[in-house]
mmCIF file of C-alpha atoms in Angstrom:
data_model
loop_
_atom_site.group_PDB
_atom_site.id
_atom_site.type_symbol
_atom_site.label_atom_id
_atom_site.label_comp_id
_atom_site.label_asym_id
_atom_site.label_seq_id
_atom_site.Cartn_x
_atom_site.Cartn_y
_atom_site.Cartn_z
ATOM 1 C CA MET A 1 0.041 -0.144 0.031
ATOM 2 C CA THR A 2 1.224 3.561 -0.666
ATOM 3 C CA THR A 3 -0.130 6.275 1.159
ATOM 4 C CA THR A 4 1.284 9.038 -0.623
ATOM 5 C CA GLY A 5 0.005 8.149 -4.077
ATOM 6 C CA SER A 6 3.115 7.645 -6.089
ATOM 7 C CA GLY A 7 1.260 4.609 -7.464
ATOM 8 C CA GLU A 8 4.261 2.267 -7.460
ATOM 9 C CA HIS A 9 4.015 -0.934 -5.599
ATOM 10 C CA LEU A 10 6.831 -1.015 -3.257
ATOM 11 C CA PRO A 11 8.040 -4.404 -2.222
ATOM 12 C CA PRO A 12 6.650 -5.603 1.167
ATOM 13 C CA ALA A 13 10.074 -6.639 2.502
ATOM 14 C CA LEU A 14 11.372 -3.082 1.683
ATOM 15 C CA ARG A 15 8.340 -1.677 3.667
ATOM 16 C CA THR A 16 8.729 -3.910 6.495
ATOM 17 C CA GLU A 17 12.249 -2.810 6.948
ATOM 18 C CA ALA A 18 11.361 0.776 6.915
ATOM 19 C CA LEU A 19 8.603 0.357 9.467
ATOM 20 C CA GLU A 20 11.103 -1.724 11.602
ATOM 21 C CA GLN A 21 13.685 1.041 11.431
ATOM 22 C CA LEU A 22 10.906 3.576 12.084
ATOM 23 C CA LEU A 23 9.908 2.135 15.063
ATOM 24 C CA THR A 24 13.244 1.076 16.512
ATOM 25 C CA GLU A 25 14.816 4.458 16.144
ATOM 26 C CA ARG A 26 12.176 6.084 18.133
ATOM 27 C CA GLY A 27 12.549 3.447 20.875
ATOM 28 C CA LEU A 28 8.992 2.074 20.475
ATOM 29 C CA ILE A 29 10.172 -1.594 19.677
ATOM 30 C CA ASP A 30 12.811 -3.633 20.959
ATOM 31 C CA PRO A 31 14.428 -5.756 18.340
ATOM 32 C CA LYS A 32 15.053 -8.642 21.014
ATOM 33 C CA VAL A 33 11.161 -8.606 21.940
ATOM 34 C CA MET A 34 10.438 -8.673 17.968
ATOM 35 C CA ASN A 35 13.034 -11.554 17.215
ATOM 36 C CA GLY A 36 11.775 -13.453 20.221
ATOM 37 C CA ILE A 37 8.316 -13.383 18.791
ATOM 38 C CA ILE A 38 9.571 -14.699 15.277
ATOM 39 C CA THR A 39 11.505 -17.466 17.153
ATOM 40 C CA GLU A 40 8.582 -18.459 19.239
ATOM 41 C CA TYR A 41 6.284 -18.969 16.309
ATOM 42 C CA GLU A 42 8.975 -20.482 14.131
ATOM 43 C CA THR A 43 10.146 -23.080 16.705
ATOM 44 C CA ASN A 44 7.899 -23.576 19.618
ATOM 45 C CA VAL A 45 4.181 -23.079 18.567
ATOM 46 C CA GLY A 46 3.021 -25.161 15.817
ATOM 47 C CA PRO A 47 1.027 -28.437 14.797
ATOM 48 C CA LEU A 48 3.392 -30.717 16.972
ATOM 49 C CA ASN A 49 1.671 -29.312 19.994
ATOM 50 C CA GLY A 50 -1.785 -30.332 18.219
ATOM 51 C CA ALA A 51 -0.247 -33.867 17.288
ATOM 52 C CA ARG A 52 0.638 -34.513 20.943
ATOM 53 C CA VAL A 53 -3.105 -33.773 21.965
ATOM 54 C CA VAL A 54 -4.241 -36.194 19.431
ATOM 55 C CA ALA A 55 -1.856 -38.766 20.101
ATOM 56 C CA LYS A 56 -2.682 -38.694 23.809
ATOM 57 C CA ALA A 57 -6.403 -38.565 23.169
ATOM 58 C CA TRP A 58 -6.108 -41.840 20.905
ATOM 59 C CA THR A 59 -4.213 -43.712 23.896
ATOM 60 C CA ASP A 60 -5.883 -42.370 26.672
ATOM 61 C CA PRO A 61 -9.862 -42.688 27.030
ATOM 62 C CA ASP A 62 -9.919 -40.441 29.942
ATOM 63 C CA TYR A 63 -8.016 -37.853 28.265
ATOM 64 C CA ARG A 64 -10.141 -38.219 25.229
ATOM 65 C CA ARG A 65 -13.283 -37.674 27.262
ATOM 66 C CA ARG A 66 -11.909 -34.551 29.099
ATOM 67 C CA LEU A 67 -10.563 -33.111 25.829
ATOM 68 C CA LEU A 68 -14.147 -33.278 24.211
ATOM 69 C CA GLU A 69 -15.694 -31.925 27.218
ATOM 70 C CA ASP A 70 -13.364 -28.929 27.914
ATOM 71 C CA GLY A 71 -10.848 -28.467 25.176
ATOM 72 C CA THR A 72 -9.070 -25.524 26.613
ATOM 73 C CA ALA A 73 -8.450 -27.221 30.155
ATOM 74 C CA ALA A 74 -7.184 -30.627 28.576
ATOM 75 C CA ILE A 75 -4.983 -28.745 26.056
ATOM 76 C CA LYS A 76 -3.614 -26.661 28.988
ATOM 77 C CA GLU A 77 -2.871 -30.067 30.740
ATOM 78 C CA LEU A 78 0.144 -30.427 27.981
ATOM 79 C CA GLY A 79 1.134 -27.041 28.692
ATOM 80 C CA PHE A 80 -0.491 -25.402 25.557
ATOM 81 C CA SER A 81 -2.176 -22.086 25.970
ATOM 82 C CA GLY A 82 -1.702 -18.434 24.762
ATOM 83 C CA PRO A 83 -2.732 -16.117 21.945
ATOM 84 C CA GLN A 84 -5.638 -17.334 19.751
ATOM 85 C CA GLY A 85 -6.449 -20.359 22.173
ATOM 86 C CA GLU A 86 -8.612 -18.622 24.905
ATOM 87 C CA HIS A 87 -11.586 -21.009 24.355
ATOM 88 C CA ILE A 88 -10.658 -24.095 22.171
ATOM 89 C CA VAL A 89 -13.447 -26.584 21.380
ATOM 90 C CA VAL A 90 -12.568 -30.061 20.089
ATOM 91 C CA VAL A 91 -14.753 -31.909 17.633
ATOM 92 C CA GLU A 92 -14.276 -35.511 16.635
ATOM 93 C CA ASN A 93 -14.385 -36.910 13.086
ATOM 94 C CA THR A 94 -15.793 -40.287 12.901
ATOM 95 C CA PRO A 95 -16.670 -42.735 9.886
ATOM 96 C CA SER A 96 -19.905 -40.869 9.666
ATOM 97 C CA GLN A 97 -19.346 -37.366 10.672
ATOM 98 C CA HIS A 98 -16.701 -35.163 9.324
ATOM 99 C CA HIS A 99 -15.674 -31.524 10.680
ATOM 100 C CA VAL A 100 -13.821 -28.988 9.003
ATOM 101 C CA VAL A 101 -12.752 -25.596 9.956
ATOM 102 C CA VAL A 102 -12.332 -22.112 8.258
ATOM 103 C CA CYS A 103 -12.473 -18.189 9.162
ATOM 104 C CA THR A 104 -14.270 -16.736 6.386
ATOM 105 C CA LEU A 105 -13.789 -13.095 7.723
ATOM 106 C CA CYS A 106 -9.858 -12.984 8.478
ATOM 107 C CA SER A 107 -7.911 -16.249 9.124
ATOM 108 C CA CYS A 108 -8.596 -17.086 12.719
ATOM 109 C CA TYR A 109 -6.762 -20.424 13.715
ATOM 110 C CA PRO A 110 -5.982 -21.953 17.058
ATOM 111 C CA TRP A 111 -2.324 -20.824 17.574
ATOM 112 C CA PRO A 112 -1.394 -22.712 20.784
ATOM 113 C CA VAL A 113 -2.039 -25.996 19.190
ATOM 114 C CA LEU A 114 -1.494 -25.649 15.530
ATOM 115 C CA GLY A 115 0.637 -22.504 15.259
ATOM 116 C CA LEU A 116 0.417 -20.011 12.429
ATOM 117 C CA PRO A 117 -2.257 -20.886 9.452
ATOM 118 C CA PRO A 118 -0.820 -22.336 6.187
ATOM 119 C CA SER A 119 -1.052 -20.710 2.855
ATOM 120 C CA TRP A 120 -4.007 -22.528 1.879
ATOM 121 C CA TYR A 121 -6.015 -21.868 4.795
ATOM 122 C CA LYS A 122 -5.370 -18.031 4.417
ATOM 123 C CA ASP A 123 -6.325 -18.224 0.784
ATOM 124 C CA PRO A 124 -9.444 -16.387 -0.534
ATOM 125 C CA ALA A 125 -10.550 -19.626 -2.541
ATOM 126 C CA TYR A 126 -10.514 -21.601 0.555
ATOM 127 C CA ARG A 127 -11.963 -18.928 2.872
ATOM 128 C CA SER A 128 -14.771 -18.180 0.463
ATOM 129 C CA ARG A 129 -15.666 -21.695 -0.956
ATOM 130 C CA VAL A 130 -15.728 -24.182 2.179
ATOM 131 C CA VAL A 131 -18.747 -22.611 3.529
ATOM 132 C CA ARG A 132 -20.480 -23.171 0.216
ATOM 133 C CA GLU A 133 -19.344 -26.329 -1.187
ATOM 134 C CA PRO A 134 -17.135 -28.230 1.339
ATOM 135 C CA ARG A 135 -17.386 -31.605 -0.655
ATOM 136 C CA ALA A 136 -16.200 -30.090 -3.720
ATOM 137 C CA VAL A 137 -13.400 -28.114 -1.840
ATOM 138 C CA LEU A 138 -12.283 -31.171 0.303
ATOM 139 C CA SER A 139 -12.343 -33.263 -3.062
ATOM 140 C CA GLU A 140 -9.790 -30.701 -4.756
ATOM 141 C CA MET A 141 -7.720 -30.883 -1.482
ATOM 142 C CA GLY A 142 -7.439 -34.837 -2.095
ATOM 143 C CA LEU A 143 -9.942 -35.807 0.479
ATOM 144 C CA GLU A 144 -12.838 -37.888 -1.003
ATOM 145 C CA LEU A 145 -15.630 -38.519 1.677
ATOM 146 C CA ALA A 146 -18.341 -41.071 0.850
ATOM 147 C CA ASP A 147 -21.711 -39.693 0.178
ATOM 148 C CA ASP A 148 -23.211 -40.886 3.485
ATOM 149 C CA VAL A 149 -20.532 -38.735 5.519
ATOM 150 C CA ARG A 150 -22.253 -35.880 7.140
ATOM 151 C CA ILE A 151 -20.043 -32.625 6.852
ATOM 152 C CA THR A 152 -20.234 -29.817 9.559
ATOM 153 C CA VAL A 153 -18.215 -26.723 8.559
ATOM 154 C CA HIS A 154 -17.202 -24.659 11.620
ATOM 155 C CA ASP A 155 -16.698 -20.728 10.626
ATOM 156 C CA SER A 156 -14.466 -19.109 13.103
ATOM 157 C CA THR A 157 -16.507 -15.853 13.572
ATOM 158 C CA SER A 158 -15.918 -15.389 17.333
ATOM 159 C CA GLU A 159 -12.882 -15.922 19.728
ATOM 160 C CA VAL A 160 -13.879 -19.817 19.939
ATOM 161 C CA ARG A 161 -11.379 -21.829 18.249
ATOM 162 C CA TRP A 162 -11.862 -25.212 16.746
ATOM 163 C CA LEU A 163 -9.495 -28.176 16.913
ATOM 164 C CA VAL A 164 -10.451 -31.327 14.957
ATOM 165 C CA LEU A 165 -9.664 -34.650 16.644
ATOM 166 C CA PRO A 166 -9.004 -36.937 13.588
ATOM 167 C CA GLU A 167 -9.796 -40.858 13.433
ATOM 168 C CA ARG A 168 -7.033 -42.949 14.598
ATOM 169 C CA PRO A 169 -6.222 -44.898 11.437
ATOM 170 C CA ALA A 170 -6.685 -48.677 11.227
ATOM 171 C CA GLY A 171 -3.813 -50.557 11.423
ATOM 172 C CA THR A 172 -1.980 -48.268 14.382
ATOM 173 C CA GLU A 173 -3.239 -50.289 17.497
ATOM 174 C CA HIS A 174 0.235 -51.538 18.210
ATOM 175 C CA LEU A 175 1.670 -48.012 18.064
ATOM 176 C CA THR A 176 2.485 -45.967 21.286
ATOM 177 C CA GLU A 177 1.523 -42.536 21.996
ATOM 178 C CA GLU A 178 4.667 -41.265 21.107
ATOM 179 C CA GLU A 179 5.006 -43.315 17.805
ATOM 180 C CA LEU A 180 1.541 -41.855 16.727
ATOM 181 C CA VAL A 181 2.541 -38.179 17.184
ATOM 182 C CA PRO A 182 4.502 -37.890 13.876
ATOM 183 C CA LEU A 183 1.528 -39.353 12.024
ATOM 184 C CA VAL A 184 -0.852 -36.449 13.075
ATOM 185 C CA SER A 185 -0.879 -33.973 10.296
ATOM 186 C CA ARG A 186 -1.946 -30.237 10.497
ATOM 187 C CA ASP A 187 -4.301 -30.753 7.761
ATOM 188 C CA ALA A 188 -6.031 -33.573 9.448
ATOM 189 C CA MET A 189 -6.318 -31.399 12.690
ATOM 190 C CA VAL A 190 -8.265 -28.510 10.452
ATOM 191 C CA GLY A 191 -10.323 -31.204 8.716
ATOM 192 C CA VAL A 192 -9.076 -31.308 5.131
ATOM 193 C CA ALA A 193 -7.186 -34.603 5.502
ATOM 194 C CA LYS A 194 -7.291 -38.038 7.209
ATOM 195 C CA VAL A 195 -4.566 -39.343 9.276
ATOM 196 C CA GLU A 196 -2.827 -42.186 7.411
ATOM 197 C CA ALA A 197 -1.419 -45.262 8.691
ATOM 198 C CA PRO A 198 2.564 -45.420 8.255
ATOM 199 C CA MET B 1 -17.713 -4.895 7.794
ATOM 200 C CA ASP B 2 -19.240 -5.056 4.505
ATOM 201 C CA GLY B 3 -16.103 -5.280 2.438
ATOM 202 C CA ILE B 4 -13.172 -7.311 0.870
ATOM 203 C CA ALA B 5 -12.560 -9.265 4.001
ATOM 204 C CA ASP B 6 -16.002 -10.650 4.251
ATOM 205 C CA MET B 7 -15.287 -13.630 1.689
ATOM 206 C CA GLY B 8 -17.817 -16.543 2.872
ATOM 207 C CA GLY B 9 -19.480 -17.730 -0.223
ATOM 208 C CA THR B 10 -18.027 -15.104 -2.767
ATOM 209 C CA ARG B 11 -17.127 -16.119 -6.203
ATOM 210 C CA GLY B 12 -14.279 -15.640 -8.469
ATOM 211 C CA TRP B 13 -11.376 -17.013 -6.470
ATOM 212 C CA GLY B 14 -10.450 -20.074 -8.443
ATOM 213 C CA PRO B 15 -9.518 -23.453 -7.071
ATOM 214 C CA VAL B 16 -8.213 -23.767 -3.799
ATOM 215 C CA ARG B 17 -4.429 -24.387 -3.210
ATOM 216 C CA PRO B 18 -3.400 -28.164 -2.302
ATOM 217 C CA PRO B 19 -1.720 -28.405 0.843
ATOM 218 C CA ARG B 20 2.109 -28.609 1.076
ATOM 219 C CA ARG B 21 3.529 -30.908 3.769
ATOM 220 C CA ASP B 22 6.702 -28.896 4.410
ATOM 221 C CA GLU B 23 5.434 -25.393 4.092
ATOM 222 C CA PRO B 24 7.781 -23.228 6.381
ATOM 223 C CA VAL B 25 6.099 -21.118 8.826
ATOM 224 C CA PHE B 26 7.238 -17.999 7.146
ATOM 225 C CA GLU B 27 8.178 -18.195 3.341
ATOM 226 C CA GLU B 28 10.288 -15.213 3.395
ATOM 227 C CA PRO B 29 11.897 -13.569 6.335
ATOM 228 C CA TRP B 30 10.111 -10.100 5.922
ATOM 229 C CA GLN B 31 7.049 -12.059 6.694
ATOM 230 C CA GLY B 32 7.954 -13.190 10.198
ATOM 231 C CA ARG B 33 9.155 -9.673 10.697
ATOM 232 C CA ALA B 34 5.855 -8.184 9.549
ATOM 233 C CA PHE B 35 4.017 -10.567 11.824
ATOM 234 C CA ALA B 36 6.020 -9.484 14.791
ATOM 235 C CA LEU B 37 5.955 -6.100 13.903
ATOM 236 C CA ALA B 38 1.994 -5.830 13.254
ATOM 237 C CA ILE B 39 1.701 -7.574 16.894
ATOM 238 C CA LEU B 40 3.846 -4.978 18.555
ATOM 239 C CA SER B 41 2.408 -2.039 16.303
ATOM 240 C CA SER B 42 -1.187 -2.715 17.335
ATOM 241 C CA ARG B 43 -0.129 -2.426 21.101
ATOM 242 C CA ILE B 44 1.783 0.726 20.329
ATOM 243 C CA ALA B 45 -1.366 2.293 18.457
ATOM 244 C CA CYS B 46 -3.687 1.641 21.184
ATOM 245 C CA GLY B 47 -1.994 1.084 24.371
ATOM 246 C CA GLY B 48 -3.148 -2.420 24.831
ATOM 247 C CA ILE B 49 -4.227 -5.473 22.908
ATOM 248 C CA ASN B 50 -7.162 -5.229 20.692
ATOM 249 C CA PRO B 51 -7.425 -7.993 18.028
ATOM 250 C CA ASP B 52 -10.756 -6.553 17.021
ATOM 251 C CA ALA B 53 -9.219 -3.119 16.195
ATOM 252 C CA PHE B 54 -6.551 -4.777 14.330
ATOM 253 C CA ARG B 55 -9.178 -7.054 12.261
ATOM 254 C CA HIS B 56 -11.071 -3.937 11.648
ATOM 255 C CA ALA B 57 -7.771 -2.463 10.106
ATOM 256 C CA GLN B 58 -7.399 -5.101 7.839
ATOM 257 C CA GLU B 59 -10.867 -5.135 6.548
ATOM 258 C CA ARG B 60 -10.706 -0.985 5.847
ATOM 259 C CA LEU B 61 -7.665 -1.954 3.495
ATOM 260 C CA GLY B 62 -8.379 -1.531 -0.174
ATOM 261 C CA ARG B 63 -8.446 -4.363 -2.445
ATOM 262 C CA ALA B 64 -4.664 -4.158 -3.611
ATOM 263 C CA ALA B 65 -3.541 -3.588 -0.021
ATOM 264 C CA TYR B 66 -5.516 -6.558 0.985
ATOM 265 C CA LEU B 67 -4.804 -9.077 -1.570
ATOM 266 C CA ASP B 68 -1.702 -8.301 -3.369
ATOM 267 C CA ASP B 69 1.021 -9.013 -0.711
ATOM 268 C CA GLY B 70 -0.874 -11.786 0.624
ATOM 269 C CA TYR B 71 -1.563 -12.316 4.496
ATOM 270 C CA TYR B 72 1.514 -10.913 6.119
ATOM 271 C CA GLY B 73 1.320 -7.981 3.628
ATOM 272 C CA ARG B 74 -2.176 -7.425 4.939
ATOM 273 C CA TRP B 75 -0.813 -7.465 8.331
ATOM 274 C CA LEU B 76 1.861 -4.988 7.533
ATOM 275 C CA ASN B 77 -0.728 -2.759 5.999
ATOM 276 C CA ALA B 78 -3.236 -3.079 8.758
ATOM 277 C CA ALA B 79 -0.359 -2.190 11.167
ATOM 278 C CA GLU B 80 0.418 0.794 9.068
ATOM 279 C CA LEU B 81 -3.251 1.988 9.458
ATOM 280 C CA MET B 82 -3.481 1.600 13.329
ATOM 281 C CA LEU B 83 -0.186 3.401 13.437
ATOM 282 C CA THR B 84 -1.424 6.192 11.244
ATOM 283 C CA ASP B 85 -5.016 6.611 13.048
ATOM 284 C CA SER B 86 -3.126 7.118 16.498
ATOM 285 C CA ALA B 87 -0.745 9.476 14.754
ATOM 286 C CA VAL B 88 2.192 7.423 15.845
ATOM 287 C CA LEU B 89 3.265 7.643 12.164
ATOM 288 C CA ALA B 90 2.649 10.035 9.538
ATOM 289 C CA PRO B 91 0.725 9.065 6.444
ATOM 290 C CA GLY B 92 3.292 8.141 4.011
ATOM 291 C CA ALA B 93 6.145 7.663 6.392
ATOM 292 C CA ILE B 94 6.696 4.043 5.790
ATOM 293 C CA GLU B 95 6.985 4.724 2.069
ATOM 294 C CA ALA B 96 9.445 7.529 2.314
ATOM 295 C CA ARG B 97 11.764 5.602 4.494
ATOM 296 C CA ALA B 98 11.495 2.699 2.129
ATOM 297 C CA ARG B 99 12.452 5.110 -0.900
ATOM 298 C CA ASN B 100 15.206 6.317 1.308
ATOM 299 C CA LEU B 101 16.503 2.534 2.104
ATOM 300 C CA ARG B 102 16.719 2.442 -1.834
ATOM 301 C CA ASP B 103 18.788 6.102 -1.475
ATOM 302 C CA GLU B 104 16.102 8.077 -3.228
ATOM 303 C CA GLY B 105 16.713 10.774 -0.798
ATOM 304 C CA VAL B 106 12.917 11.618 -0.448
ATOM 305 C CA GLU B 107 11.907 13.982 2.283
ATOM 306 C CA GLU B 108 10.057 12.199 5.255
ATOM 307 C CA PRO B 109 7.030 13.638 6.624
ATOM 308 C CA PRO B 110 7.519 15.004 10.351
ATOM 309 C CA THR B 111 6.538 12.851 13.079
ATOM 310 C CA PRO B 112 2.992 13.712 14.674
ATOM 311 C CA GLU B 113 2.082 14.162 18.032
ATOM 312 C CA PRO B 114 0.260 10.960 18.897
ATOM 313 C CA ALA B 115 -3.293 10.730 19.396
ATOM 314 C CA ARG B 116 -4.058 7.458 20.694
ATOM 315 C CA PRO B 117 -7.487 6.121 21.622
ATOM 316 C CA ASP B 118 -8.832 6.142 25.006
ATOM 317 C CA TYR B 119 -8.734 2.446 25.519
ATOM 318 C CA ALA B 120 -8.436 0.235 28.772
ATOM 319 C CA PRO B 121 -9.552 -3.423 28.680
ATOM 320 C CA THR B 122 -11.255 -4.478 31.765
ATOM 321 C CA ALA B 123 -9.413 -7.854 31.768
ATOM 322 C CA GLU B 124 -7.009 -10.000 29.445
ATOM 323 C CA GLY B 125 -8.323 -11.842 26.522
ATOM 324 C CA SER B 126 -11.937 -11.400 25.273
ATOM 325 C CA LEU B 127 -13.813 -13.651 27.681
ATOM 326 C CA ARG B 128 -15.918 -11.875 30.057
ATOM 327 C CA THR B 129 -18.780 -12.546 32.767
ATOM 328 C CA VAL B 130 -22.351 -11.582 31.701
ATOM 329 C CA ASP B 131 -24.976 -11.146 34.410
ATOM 330 C CA THR B 132 -27.956 -11.283 32.249
ATOM 331 C CA THR B 133 -29.979 -14.410 31.404
ATOM 332 C CA PRO B 134 -29.312 -15.503 27.662
ATOM 333 C CA ALA B 135 -32.152 -14.429 25.641
ATOM 334 C CA PHE B 136 -31.871 -17.404 23.443
ATOM 335 C CA THR B 137 -31.947 -21.122 24.529
ATOM 336 C CA VAL B 138 -30.292 -24.343 23.231
ATOM 337 C CA GLY B 139 -32.397 -25.851 20.471
ATOM 338 C CA GLY B 140 -34.331 -22.659 19.818
ATOM 339 C CA ARG B 141 -34.519 -21.134 16.396
ATOM 340 C CA VAL B 142 -32.743 -17.705 15.816
ATOM 341 C CA ARG B 143 -32.437 -15.517 12.791
ATOM 342 C CA ALA B 144 -29.262 -13.537 11.964
ATOM 343 C CA LYS B 145 -30.297 -9.992 11.485
ATOM 344 C CA HIS B 146 -30.408 -8.740 8.237
ATOM 345 C CA MET B 147 -28.368 -5.468 8.312
ATOM 346 C CA SER B 148 -25.955 -3.526 6.518
ATOM 347 C CA VAL B 149 -22.848 -2.710 8.897
ATOM 348 C CA PRO B 150 -20.647 0.294 8.089
ATOM 349 C CA GLY B 151 -18.247 -0.518 11.043
ATOM 350 C CA HIS B 152 -16.665 -3.674 12.197
ATOM 351 C CA THR B 153 -18.911 -6.677 12.684
ATOM 352 C CA ARG B 154 -18.159 -10.600 13.083
ATOM 353 C CA LEU B 155 -21.508 -11.449 11.496
ATOM 354 C CA PRO B 156 -20.813 -12.675 7.992
ATOM 355 C CA GLY B 157 -22.893 -11.339 5.085
ATOM 356 C CA TYR B 158 -23.713 -14.740 3.780
ATOM 357 C CA VAL B 159 -25.708 -15.600 7.228
ATOM 358 C CA ARG B 160 -27.811 -12.462 7.382
ATOM 359 C CA GLY B 161 -31.478 -13.036 7.218
ATOM 360 C CA HIS B 162 -31.035 -16.679 7.698
ATOM 361 C CA THR B 163 -32.604 -18.939 10.147
ATOM 362 C CA GLY B 164 -30.826 -21.667 12.308
ATOM 363 C CA VAL B 165 -30.825 -23.545 15.414
ATOM 364 C CA VAL B 166 -28.757 -22.659 18.786
ATOM 365 C CA GLU B 167 -26.468 -25.591 19.167
ATOM 366 C CA VAL B 168 -24.508 -24.447 22.373
ATOM 367 C CA ILE B 169 -24.097 -21.499 24.526
ATOM 368 C CA GLN B 170 -20.438 -20.341 24.573
ATOM 369 C CA PRO B 171 -18.533 -18.348 27.246
ATOM 370 C CA ALA B 172 -19.906 -14.510 26.891
ATOM 371 C CA ALA B 173 -17.249 -12.334 25.268
ATOM 372 C CA VAL B 174 -16.403 -8.727 24.304
ATOM 373 C CA LEU B 175 -18.428 -7.307 21.499
ATOM 374 C CA PRO B 176 -16.154 -6.834 18.410
ATOM 375 C CA ASP B 177 -18.394 -4.319 16.808
ATOM 376 C CA THR B 178 -17.848 -1.618 19.635
ATOM 377 C CA ASN B 179 -14.349 -2.839 20.925
ATOM 378 C CA ALA B 180 -12.735 -2.402 17.516
ATOM 379 C CA HIS B 181 -13.774 1.162 17.392
ATOM 380 C CA PHE B 182 -12.592 1.703 21.206
ATOM 381 C CA GLN B 183 -16.249 2.506 22.145
ATOM 382 C CA GLY B 184 -16.588 -0.124 25.089
ATOM 383 C CA GLU B 185 -16.305 -3.959 25.635
ATOM 384 C CA ASN B 186 -20.122 -4.222 25.763
ATOM 385 C CA PRO B 187 -19.834 -8.158 26.681
ATOM 386 C CA GLN B 188 -22.422 -10.387 25.072
ATOM 387 C CA HIS B 189 -23.776 -13.965 25.172
ATOM 388 C CA VAL B 190 -22.241 -15.833 22.289
ATOM 389 C CA TYR B 191 -24.124 -18.747 20.548
ATOM 390 C CA SER B 192 -23.310 -21.473 18.359
ATOM 391 C CA VAL B 193 -25.835 -21.471 15.597
ATOM 392 C CA ARG B 194 -26.394 -24.392 13.387
ATOM 393 C CA PHE B 195 -27.451 -23.767 9.882
ATOM 394 C CA ASP B 196 -28.668 -26.178 7.151
ATOM 395 C CA SER B 197 -26.590 -25.695 3.869
ATOM 396 C CA HIS B 198 -29.791 -25.495 1.845
ATOM 397 C CA GLU B 199 -31.323 -22.462 3.850
ATOM 398 C CA LEU B 200 -28.006 -20.647 3.124
ATOM 399 C CA TRP B 201 -27.516 -21.652 -0.503
ATOM 400 C CA GLY B 202 -30.830 -23.078 -1.868
ATOM 401 C CA THR B 203 -31.991 -26.283 -2.853
ATOM 402 C CA ASP B 204 -29.206 -27.363 -5.276
ATOM 403 C CA ALA B 205 -26.614 -26.908 -2.378
ATOM 404 C CA GLU B 206 -24.603 -29.823 -1.110
ATOM 405 C CA PRO B 207 -26.182 -31.327 2.055
ATOM 406 C CA PHE B 208 -24.068 -29.964 4.933
ATOM 407 C CA THR B 209 -24.274 -28.288 8.226
ATOM 408 C CA LEU B 210 -22.459 -24.787 9.080
ATOM 409 C CA ILE B 211 -21.795 -23.886 12.629
ATOM 410 C CA LEU B 212 -20.754 -20.394 13.453
ATOM 411 C CA GLU B 213 -20.731 -18.226 16.504
ATOM 412 C CA MET B 214 -22.732 -15.220 16.969
ATOM 413 C CA TYR B 215 -22.981 -12.426 19.353
ATOM 414 C CA GLU B 216 -26.304 -12.051 21.103
ATOM 415 C CA THR B 217 -27.036 -8.594 19.535
ATOM 416 C CA TYR B 218 -26.582 -10.174 15.999
ATOM 417 C CA LEU B 219 -29.893 -12.602 16.501
ATOM 418 C CA GLU B 220 -33.467 -12.210 16.531
ATOM 419 C CA THR B 221 -36.414 -14.393 17.016
ATOM 420 C CA PRO B 222 -37.693 -15.498 13.619
#
């Protein structure tokens, strides 16, 4: 965006550097704090957190019950909380019921368990279409659901955040919680994919 | 707000992007810096954390500013808007500095006197306690008001005027419509409302259920 009306589209990297410089030289931001935020979301807050929640729910029936009753509290038991996770509701995918999550108005997403959203989630095509033709959208994304599977789409319009508990794939009965964690994909926890057995 | 951000059900965006398994959190380094700058800038601009004001800044962007540089470009532009709204930065300050980073030698606008909004959240986060009884009950039919909204709202256009059923009453929360404008928290009961796809999109629609959350003031008895 240019506010002086020169009309030239300045590269966002250059404009980002300009804003950082303007705020830093006036002492309004501390570069250490800024770098800390970036590192936090690049390394600590990501879908591995959600995968740990899912793997525990698959192997611990009591935890699964707590997770579906009060997602926020059960997720906090594993140490995950923070911005965009004030009230997380967990919904369970089953052979007959499929949940999928979107935010049509911006790109709200449960950061403490999934990190920052992937590009497909933020794309206008996903935001606009999944509330209108979810079966077609899921098919384009590689997920074919049988005709008798009921689909529920969750549009994240308030501060409620949604996490999908995917189905545990057949053939993983012998795996431990730790062995299940790497199988659980971010996409399955948003509801646009299923978890595959290794 | 009625504008480009309200994308639900709109046409013309083409196919969805297939997921990539190893997509980095930030595809380019500037995106991470823009993300962090936006978080910090919105606090500098209003003296507190107000995600509603930040979302309202995004939805006020023009089409090019909203779309052309993707999600983090949008965050950067919304941060600039919040900073110029509160006169922490002069309009054009970022562009002028950006040009000077390219050694164009342009004159930068003088730093204005900040005029931050009067903003004092009563608690952290968005959840609040509301003493009144919820106006609607679980299982009851409700209609999303059919209204045009010039300011911020979290009521998407595609459900306005349509009737659904209250699925769950969620914890009460700050009303974005007033909080985004620094006009008070006005906490409300929040309802998860279930809509049938045919109610929203007509008889030929795919069969499915849509659930979204609505603040009490968005709803009326059908």
